[in-house]
């Protein structure tokens, strides 16, 4: 029946769908139910920050509707439905509509939620956005409308920089505001962050770095005005907040599973602290690591599919660099997990390579811009695995 499945997966992001696909690919016949708070459409999240330049409508980003996905995977899809509680003793989950579903095994693939560090007044909430799934993209796409819009992006991390580049390429007027002094502060040492900043500025993206926001309010009836700590005022039609992501751990935590600020705590076999409950993707902290990008979740899906099929398989993560989608200046980074002893930085203009070394002179991470990104493969081979 539809109120019980041998495997229930909460979340239809790349982690949840990836796991269901990996299981079916290996011939697994068990009943699978996928439950999602969003539309359940199959889409590639990394493409969200490339869609505005290409003028892609939201429908063009959905590779498959939830209905088609359910058919492909021979899975029962429960969409636009929040799971509100988990009862580990009865092996059931509670849905927002009051329905109770039973499972033999449960997988938490609940992803991470945008974190907005300040409160937004209701009067402007309709014009302040985060984009972390296809539904968000749909709303922002509608709000942008036809003509060029003035977009203020808050945040200088991967999401903020990619949307800045993409919206700029799509013809919009972009300003980027962040408290840090350089772009991509967690991925790039300052000289490389500056190189990306120069490429953005030369293209006409206006940067307000090392600035905090004192207020965001509607002024003159129309404009949203962001007032900065140095007295500057940035006027915008829309605000896009790219101020970080927090793993969604609430469901697991209230059911008594071990969680940390980095995610739902799982071992190398993606097992939580409770039998028959697993986690992967942005929600999970695997043996101390929550990488929050695609390759680790794909490796996790493959390993977990094998484990669920009866062959316990620990996952490992290679030295997989992050390719930042900023065509104005290509960036590749494999940030060191520990603070390096030194950064060895070479190159000029936009073509810079930075090698992070420990005190024994060993390569422990790297960052590359412009023409230097071609060193990606060579350096990945020399760097230590993320989770070896
Ligand atoms: P999500 O995609 O967040 O899915 C979580 C799912 O859980 C959703 O279906 C949600 O509805 C559901 N859910 C959560 N809580 C509940 C609940 N209580 N009840 C029911 N359902 C629930 N990574 C790369 O490697 N390369 C890139 O180029 C790249 N670009 C990116 C660009 C952008 C703009 C963003 C935001 C991220 C990018 N990433 C990139 C990161 C990558 O996309 C993510 O790591 C990955 O998509 C996470 O997938 P997930 O399935 O773990 O989580």
Coordinates of C-alpha atoms and ligand atoms in Angstrom, one line a residue:
X1 CA 0.0 0.0 0.0
X2 CA 1.0 3.6 -0.3
X3 CA 1.3 4.0 3.5
X4 CA 4.4 1.8 3.8
X5 CA 7.4 1.3 1.6
X6 CA 10.5 -0.9 2.1
X7 CA 12.6 2.2 1.5
X8 CA 11.5 5.8 2.1
X9 CA 13.7 8.6 0.9
X10 CA 13.1 12.1 2.2
X11 CA 14.3 14.6 -0.4
X12 CA 14.3 14.6 -4.2
X13 CA 17.5 16.6 -4.8
X14 CA 20.4 15.1 -6.6
X15 CA 21.1 13.0 -3.5
X16 CA 17.7 11.4 -3.0
X17 CA 17.1 10.8 -6.7
X18 CA 20.7 9.7 -7.3
X19 CA 20.3 7.0 -4.6
X20 CA 17.0 5.7 -6.1
X21 CA 18.6 5.6 -9.5
X22 CA 21.6 3.8 -8.3
X23 CA 19.4 1.2 -6.6
X24 CA 17.3 0.6 -9.7
X25 CA 20.4 0.5 -11.9
X26 CA 21.7 -2.5 -9.9
X27 CA 18.4 -4.2 -10.3
X28 CA 16.9 -3.5 -6.8
X29 CA 13.2 -4.4 -6.8
X30 CA 12.1 -3.1 -3.3
X31 CA 9.3 -0.6 -3.0
X32 CA 10.6 2.9 -2.9
X33 CA 8.8 6.1 -1.8
X34 CA 10.2 9.5 -2.4
X35 CA 8.8 12.4 -0.3
X36 CA 9.6 16.0 -1.1
X37 CA 8.7 19.4 0.2
X38 CA 9.3 20.8 -3.3
X39 CA 7.9 20.0 -6.8
X40 CA 9.9 16.7 -7.0
X41 CA 11.0 17.6 -10.5
X42 CA 14.3 16.2 -11.5
X43 CA 16.7 19.0 -12.2
X44 CA 20.4 19.7 -11.9
X45 CA 20.9 22.3 -9.2
X46 CA 24.3 23.6 -10.5
X47 CA 22.4 24.7 -13.7
X48 CA 20.3 27.2 -11.7
X49 CA 23.2 29.6 -11.7
X50 CA 23.8 29.3 -15.5
X51 CA 20.1 29.7 -16.6
X52 CA 19.7 33.5 -16.7
X53 CA 22.6 34.1 -19.2
X54 CA 21.1 31.5 -21.5
X55 CA 17.6 32.9 -20.9
X56 CA 16.3 29.5 -19.8
X57 CA 12.8 29.2 -18.6
X58 CA 12.3 27.1 -15.5
X59 CA 10.6 24.3 -17.5
X60 CA 13.8 24.0 -19.6
X61 CA 15.8 23.3 -16.4
X62 CA 13.6 20.4 -15.3
X63 CA 14.9 17.3 -16.9
X64 CA 11.9 15.2 -15.8
X65 CA 8.7 16.0 -14.0
X66 CA 8.0 14.2 -10.7
X67 CA 5.4 12.0 -12.5
X68 CA 7.9 10.9 -15.2
X69 CA 10.5 10.3 -12.5
X70 CA 8.1 8.1 -10.5
X71 CA 7.6 6.0 -13.6
X72 CA 11.2 5.8 -14.5
X73 CA 12.1 4.7 -11.0
X74 CA 9.0 2.7 -10.3
X75 CA 8.7 4.8 -7.2
X76 CA 5.8 6.3 -5.3
X77 CA 6.2 10.1 -5.3
X78 CA 4.8 12.3 -2.6
X79 CA 5.5 15.9 -3.5
X80 CA 4.9 19.4 -2.1
X81 CA 4.7 17.7 1.2
X82 CA 6.8 18.5 4.3
X83 CA 7.8 15.6 6.6
X84 CA 7.2 17.1 10.0
X85 CA 8.2 14.3 12.4
X86 CA 10.1 11.0 12.5
X87 CA 9.3 8.2 15.0
X88 CA 12.3 5.9 15.1
X89 CA 10.6 3.4 17.4
X90 CA 7.6 2.8 15.2
X91 CA 9.6 3.3 12.0
X92 CA 7.2 5.9 10.7
X93 CA 7.3 9.4 9.4
X94 CA 4.5 12.0 9.8
X95 CA 3.5 14.2 6.9
X96 CA 2.2 17.8 7.2
X97 CA -1.2 16.6 6.1
X98 CA -1.4 14.2 9.0
X99 CA -0.6 11.1 7.0
X100 CA 1.7 8.5 8.6
X101 CA 4.1 6.4 6.4
X102 CA 6.0 3.4 7.5
X103 CA 9.4 2.3 6.4
X104 CA 11.8 -0.6 6.8
X105 CA 14.8 1.7 5.9
X106 CA 14.8 5.4 5.8
X107 CA 17.2 7.8 4.0
X108 CA 17.4 11.5 4.9
X109 CA 18.4 13.5 1.8
X110 CA 17.0 16.7 3.1
X111 CA 19.8 19.0 1.7
X112 CA 20.6 22.4 3.2
X113 CA 18.5 25.5 3.6
X114 CA 19.6 29.1 2.8
X115 CA 20.6 31.0 5.8
X116 CA 19.6 34.7 5.9
X117 CA 21.4 36.5 8.7
X118 CA 19.0 39.5 8.9
X119 CA 15.3 40.0 9.0
X120 CA 13.4 41.2 5.9
X121 CA 10.5 43.5 6.4
X122 CA 7.2 42.1 5.1
X123 CA 6.8 45.1 2.8
X124 CA 9.8 44.1 0.7
X125 CA 9.7 40.3 1.2
X126 CA 8.2 39.8 -2.2
X127 CA 11.3 41.3 -3.8
X128 CA 14.0 39.6 -1.7
X129 CA 14.9 36.1 -2.8
X130 CA 17.1 33.1 -2.2
X131 CA 17.6 30.6 -5.0
X132 CA 18.3 27.0 -3.8
X133 CA 15.9 24.9 -5.8
X134 CA 13.9 25.0 -9.0
X135 CA 10.8 26.5 -7.3
X136 CA 13.0 29.4 -6.1
X137 CA 14.4 29.8 -9.6
X138 CA 10.8 29.9 -11.0
X139 CA 9.8 32.7 -8.6
X140 CA 12.9 34.8 -9.2
X141 CA 12.6 34.2 -13.0
X142 CA 9.0 35.6 -12.8
X143 CA 10.1 38.6 -10.7
X144 CA 12.9 39.5 -13.1
X145 CA 10.3 40.0 -15.9
X146 CA 11.3 41.0 -19.4
X147 CA 13.4 44.1 -19.1
X148 CA 16.8 44.4 -17.4
X149 CA 16.5 44.6 -13.7
X150 CA 18.8 46.1 -11.0
X151 CA 19.7 43.2 -8.8
X152 CA 21.6 43.5 -5.5
X153 CA 23.3 40.3 -4.5
X154 CA 24.3 39.9 -0.9
X155 CA 27.2 37.4 -0.4
X156 CA 30.5 36.7 -2.1
X157 CA 30.6 32.9 -1.9
X158 CA 30.1 30.5 -4.7
X159 CA 26.4 31.0 -5.1
X160 CA 26.6 34.9 -4.9
X161 CA 29.5 35.0 -7.4
X162 CA 27.9 32.6 -9.9
X163 CA 24.6 34.4 -9.9
X164 CA 26.4 37.7 -10.2
X165 CA 28.2 36.5 -13.3
X166 CA 25.1 34.8 -14.7
X167 CA 22.7 37.7 -14.2
X168 CA 25.2 40.1 -15.6
X169 CA 25.6 38.0 -18.7
X170 CA 21.8 37.9 -18.9
X171 CA 21.8 41.7 -19.3
X172 CA 20.8 42.7 -15.7
X173 CA 22.6 45.4 -13.7
X174 CA 24.3 43.7 -10.8
X175 CA 25.7 44.9 -7.6
X176 CA 27.4 42.6 -5.1
X177 CA 27.6 43.4 -1.4
X178 CA 29.6 41.4 1.1
X179 CA 31.3 41.8 4.5
X180 CA 34.5 40.1 3.3
X181 CA 37.2 42.1 1.5
X182 CA 37.6 39.7 -1.5
X183 CA 35.4 37.3 -3.6
X184 CA 35.1 33.6 -2.8
X185 CA 36.9 34.0 0.6
X186 CA 36.5 30.4 1.6
X187 CA 37.8 29.1 -1.7
X188 CA 40.5 31.6 -2.8
X189 CA 43.4 33.3 -1.1
X190 CA 43.0 37.1 -1.5
X191 CA 45.2 37.7 -4.6
X192 CA 43.0 35.3 -6.5
X193 CA 39.8 36.7 -5.0
X194 CA 41.0 40.1 -6.2
X195 CA 41.6 38.8 -9.7
X196 CA 38.0 37.6 -9.9
X197 CA 36.9 41.0 -8.4
X198 CA 38.8 42.8 -11.1
X199 CA 37.2 40.7 -13.8
X200 CA 33.8 41.4 -12.4
X201 CA 34.5 45.2 -12.0
X202 CA 35.8 45.5 -15.5
X203 CA 32.7 43.8 -16.9
X204 CA 30.5 46.3 -15.0
X205 CA 29.5 44.4 -11.9
X206 CA 29.7 46.9 -9.1
X207 CA 31.3 45.5 -6.0
X208 CA 30.7 46.7 -2.4
X209 CA 33.2 44.6 -0.5
X210 CA 34.1 44.8 3.2
X211 CA 30.7 46.4 3.7
X212 CA 27.9 45.4 6.0
X213 CA 24.3 46.3 5.6
X214 CA 22.7 48.6 8.0
X215 CA 19.2 48.5 6.6
X216 CA 17.1 47.2 3.7
X217 CA 13.8 49.1 3.1
X218 CA 11.5 50.2 0.4
X219 CA 12.0 53.9 -0.4
X220 CA 10.1 56.3 -2.8
X221 CA 7.4 53.7 -3.2
X222 CA 9.4 51.8 -5.8
X223 CA 13.1 51.1 -5.0
X224 CA 14.6 48.8 -2.5
X225 CA 17.4 50.7 -0.9
X226 CA 20.2 48.9 0.9
X227 CA 22.1 51.2 3.2
X228 CA 25.7 50.2 3.9
X229 CA 27.9 50.9 6.9
X230 CA 30.0 53.5 5.0
X231 CA 26.9 55.6 4.2
X232 CA 26.6 54.2 0.6
X233 CA 23.1 53.5 -0.6
X234 CA 22.4 50.7 -3.2
X235 CA 19.1 50.9 -5.1
X236 CA 17.7 47.8 -6.5
X237 CA 14.5 46.2 -8.0
X238 CA 15.3 42.8 -6.5
X239 CA 17.6 41.5 -3.8
X240 CA 19.2 38.1 -4.0
X241 CA 20.6 36.7 -0.8
X242 CA 23.4 34.3 -1.1
X243 CA 24.5 34.3 2.5
X244 CA 25.2 30.7 3.1
X245 CA 23.5 27.3 3.6
X246 CA 22.8 25.3 6.7
X247 CA 22.3 21.5 6.6
X248 CA 18.6 20.6 7.4
X249 CA 19.1 18.6 10.5
X250 CA 15.9 19.5 12.5
X251 CA 14.0 16.3 11.6
X252 CA 16.9 14.1 12.6
X253 CA 17.6 16.0 15.7
X254 CA 14.1 16.0 17.1
X255 CA 14.0 12.2 16.5
X256 CA 17.1 11.9 18.7
X257 CA 19.7 11.2 16.0
X258 CA 23.2 12.6 16.4
X259 CA 23.6 15.8 14.5
X260 CA 26.3 18.5 14.4
X261 CA 26.3 22.0 13.0
X262 CA 27.9 20.4 9.9
X263 CA 25.0 18.0 9.3
X264 CA 23.4 14.7 10.3
X265 CA 26.3 12.7 11.7
X266 CA 26.9 9.5 9.6
X267 CA 29.7 7.0 9.3
X268 CA 31.5 5.9 6.1
X269 CA 28.5 3.7 5.4
X270 CA 26.2 6.7 5.6
X271 CA 24.6 5.2 8.7
X272 CA 23.1 7.6 11.3
X273 CA 23.2 6.9 15.0
X274 CA 20.0 4.9 14.6
X275 CA 19.8 1.5 12.8
X276 CA 18.0 1.5 9.4
X277 CA 18.3 5.3 9.0
X278 CA 20.9 6.7 6.6
X279 CA 21.8 10.2 5.3
X280 CA 23.6 11.6 2.4
X281 CA 24.1 14.8 0.4
X282 CA 24.2 18.4 1.8
X283 CA 22.3 17.2 4.9
X284 CA 25.0 14.7 5.9
X285 CA 28.3 15.0 7.7
X286 CA 30.2 11.9 6.6
X287 CA 33.0 11.0 9.0
X288 CA 33.5 14.7 9.9
X289 CA 33.2 16.0 6.3
X290 CA 30.2 17.8 4.7
X291 CA 31.5 18.9 1.3
X292 CA 28.2 20.2 -0.1
X293 CA 28.9 19.6 -3.7
X294 CA 27.9 17.1 -6.4
X295 CA 30.7 14.6 -6.6
X296 CA 30.7 13.5 -3.0
X297 CA 26.9 13.0 -3.0
X298 CA 27.2 10.9 -6.2
X299 CA 29.9 8.7 -4.6
X300 CA 27.7 8.5 -1.5
X301 CA 24.6 7.4 -3.5
X302 CA 26.6 4.7 -5.2
X303 CA 28.1 3.4 -1.9
X304 CA 24.8 3.5 -0.1
X305 CA 23.0 1.6 -2.9
X306 CA 25.5 -1.2 -2.4
X307 CA 25.2 -1.1 1.4
X308 CA 21.4 -1.2 1.2
X309 CA 21.6 -4.2 -1.2
X310 CA 23.5 -6.1 1.5
X311 CA 27.2 -5.4 0.6
X312 CA 28.3 -2.9 3.2
X313 CA 30.4 -0.3 1.3
X314 CA 32.3 2.6 2.9
X315 CA 32.3 5.8 0.8
X316 CA 35.5 7.7 0.0
X317 CA 35.9 11.1 -1.5
X318 CA 38.7 11.9 -3.9
X319 CA 40.6 15.2 -4.3
X320 CA 37.7 16.6 -6.3
X321 CA 38.2 20.3 -7.0
X322 CA 35.2 22.7 -7.2
X323 CA 34.8 24.3 -10.6
X324 CA 33.2 27.8 -10.1
X325 CA 31.0 28.8 -13.0
X326 CA 32.3 32.4 -13.4
X327 CA 33.0 32.7 -17.2
X328 CA 34.3 36.2 -16.7
X329 CA 37.3 34.5 -15.0
X330 CA 37.3 30.7 -14.7
X331 CA 38.0 29.5 -11.2
X332 CA 38.9 26.1 -9.8
X333 CA 39.5 25.5 -6.1
X334 CA 40.3 22.6 -3.8
X335 CA 40.5 24.3 -0.5
X336 CA 42.8 22.8 2.2
X337 CA 40.9 21.3 5.1
X338 CA 43.5 22.6 7.6
X339 CA 45.1 26.0 7.6
X340 CA 48.1 25.8 5.4
X341 CA 51.6 26.8 6.5
X342 CA 51.9 28.9 3.4
X343 CA 50.3 29.6 0.0
X344 CA 52.7 29.6 -2.9
X345 CA 51.3 32.1 -5.3
X346 CA 52.4 32.5 -8.9
X347 CA 51.2 34.2 -12.1
X348 CA 50.0 37.6 -13.1
X349 CA 46.8 39.4 -14.2
X350 CA 44.0 36.9 -14.2
X351 CA 46.1 33.8 -14.6
X352 CA 47.2 32.8 -11.1
X353 CA 47.9 29.5 -9.3
X354 CA 48.0 29.2 -5.6
X355 CA 49.3 26.1 -3.9
X356 CA 48.6 25.5 -0.2
X357 CA 51.4 23.6 1.6
X358 CA 51.7 22.1 5.0
X359 CA 54.8 22.6 7.1
X360 CA 56.5 19.6 5.4
X361 CA 56.0 21.3 2.1
X362 CA 53.3 18.9 1.0
X363 CA 50.5 20.1 -1.3
X364 CA 47.2 20.1 0.7
X365 CA 45.0 22.2 -1.5
X366 CA 45.1 24.7 -4.4
X367 CA 43.3 27.5 -6.2
X368 CA 43.5 28.4 -9.9
X369 CA 42.2 31.3 -12.0
X370 CA 42.1 32.1 -15.7
X371 CA 44.5 30.1 -17.9
X372 CA 45.9 28.3 -14.8
X373 CA 42.7 26.3 -14.4
X374 CA 44.3 23.8 -16.9
X375 CA 46.5 22.6 -14.0
X376 CA 43.4 21.2 -12.3
X377 CA 44.0 17.5 -13.2
X378 CA 47.7 17.5 -12.5
X379 CA 47.2 19.1 -9.0
X380 CA 44.2 17.0 -8.1
X381 CA 46.5 13.9 -8.6
X382 CA 49.0 15.3 -6.2
X383 CA 46.6 16.6 -3.5
X384 CA 45.3 14.4 -0.6
X385 CA 41.8 12.9 -0.9
X386 CA 38.9 14.8 0.8
X387 CA 38.0 11.5 2.6
X388 CA 40.6 8.9 1.7
Ligands
LIG1 P1 18.8 19.4 -2.1 O1 19.0 19.6 -3.6 O2 18.7 20.7 -1.3 O3 17.5 18.6 -1.9 C1 16.9 18.5 -0.6 C2 15.5 17.9 -0.8 O4 15.0 17.6 0.5 C3 14.5 18.8 -1.5 O5 13.8 17.9 -2.4 C4 13.7 19.3 -0.4 O6 12.4 19.6 -0.8 C5 13.6 18.1 0.5 N1 13.3 18.3 1.9 C6 14.1 18.9 2.9 N2 13.4 18.9 4.1 C7 12.3 18.2 3.9 C8 11.2 17.8 4.8 N3 11.2 18.1 6.1 N4 10.2 17.1 4.2 C9 10.2 16.8 2.9 N5 11.2 17.1 2.0 C10 12.2 17.8 2.5 N6 27.9 21.6 -6.7 C11 28.8 21.2 -7.6 O7 29.4 20.2 -7.4 N7 29.1 21.9 -8.8 C12 28.4 23.1 -9.1 O8 28.7 23.7 -10.1 C13 27.4 23.5 -8.1 N8 26.7 24.7 -8.4 C14 25.8 25.1 -7.5 C15 25.0 26.2 -7.8 C16 24.0 26.6 -7.0 C17 23.3 27.9 -7.3 C18 23.8 25.9 -5.8 C19 22.7 26.4 -4.8 C20 24.5 24.8 -5.4 C21 25.5 24.4 -6.3 N9 26.3 23.2 -6.1 C22 27.2 22.8 -7.0 C23 26.0 22.4 -4.9 C24 25.1 21.2 -5.2 O9 24.1 21.6 -6.1 C25 24.4 20.6 -4.0 O10 25.5 20.0 -3.2 C26 23.4 19.4 -4.3 O11 22.5 19.8 -5.3 C27 22.7 19.1 -3.0 O12 21.8 18.1 -3.3 P2 20.9 17.4 -2.1 O13 20.1 16.4 -2.8 O14 21.8 17.0 -1.0 O15 20.0 18.6 -1.5

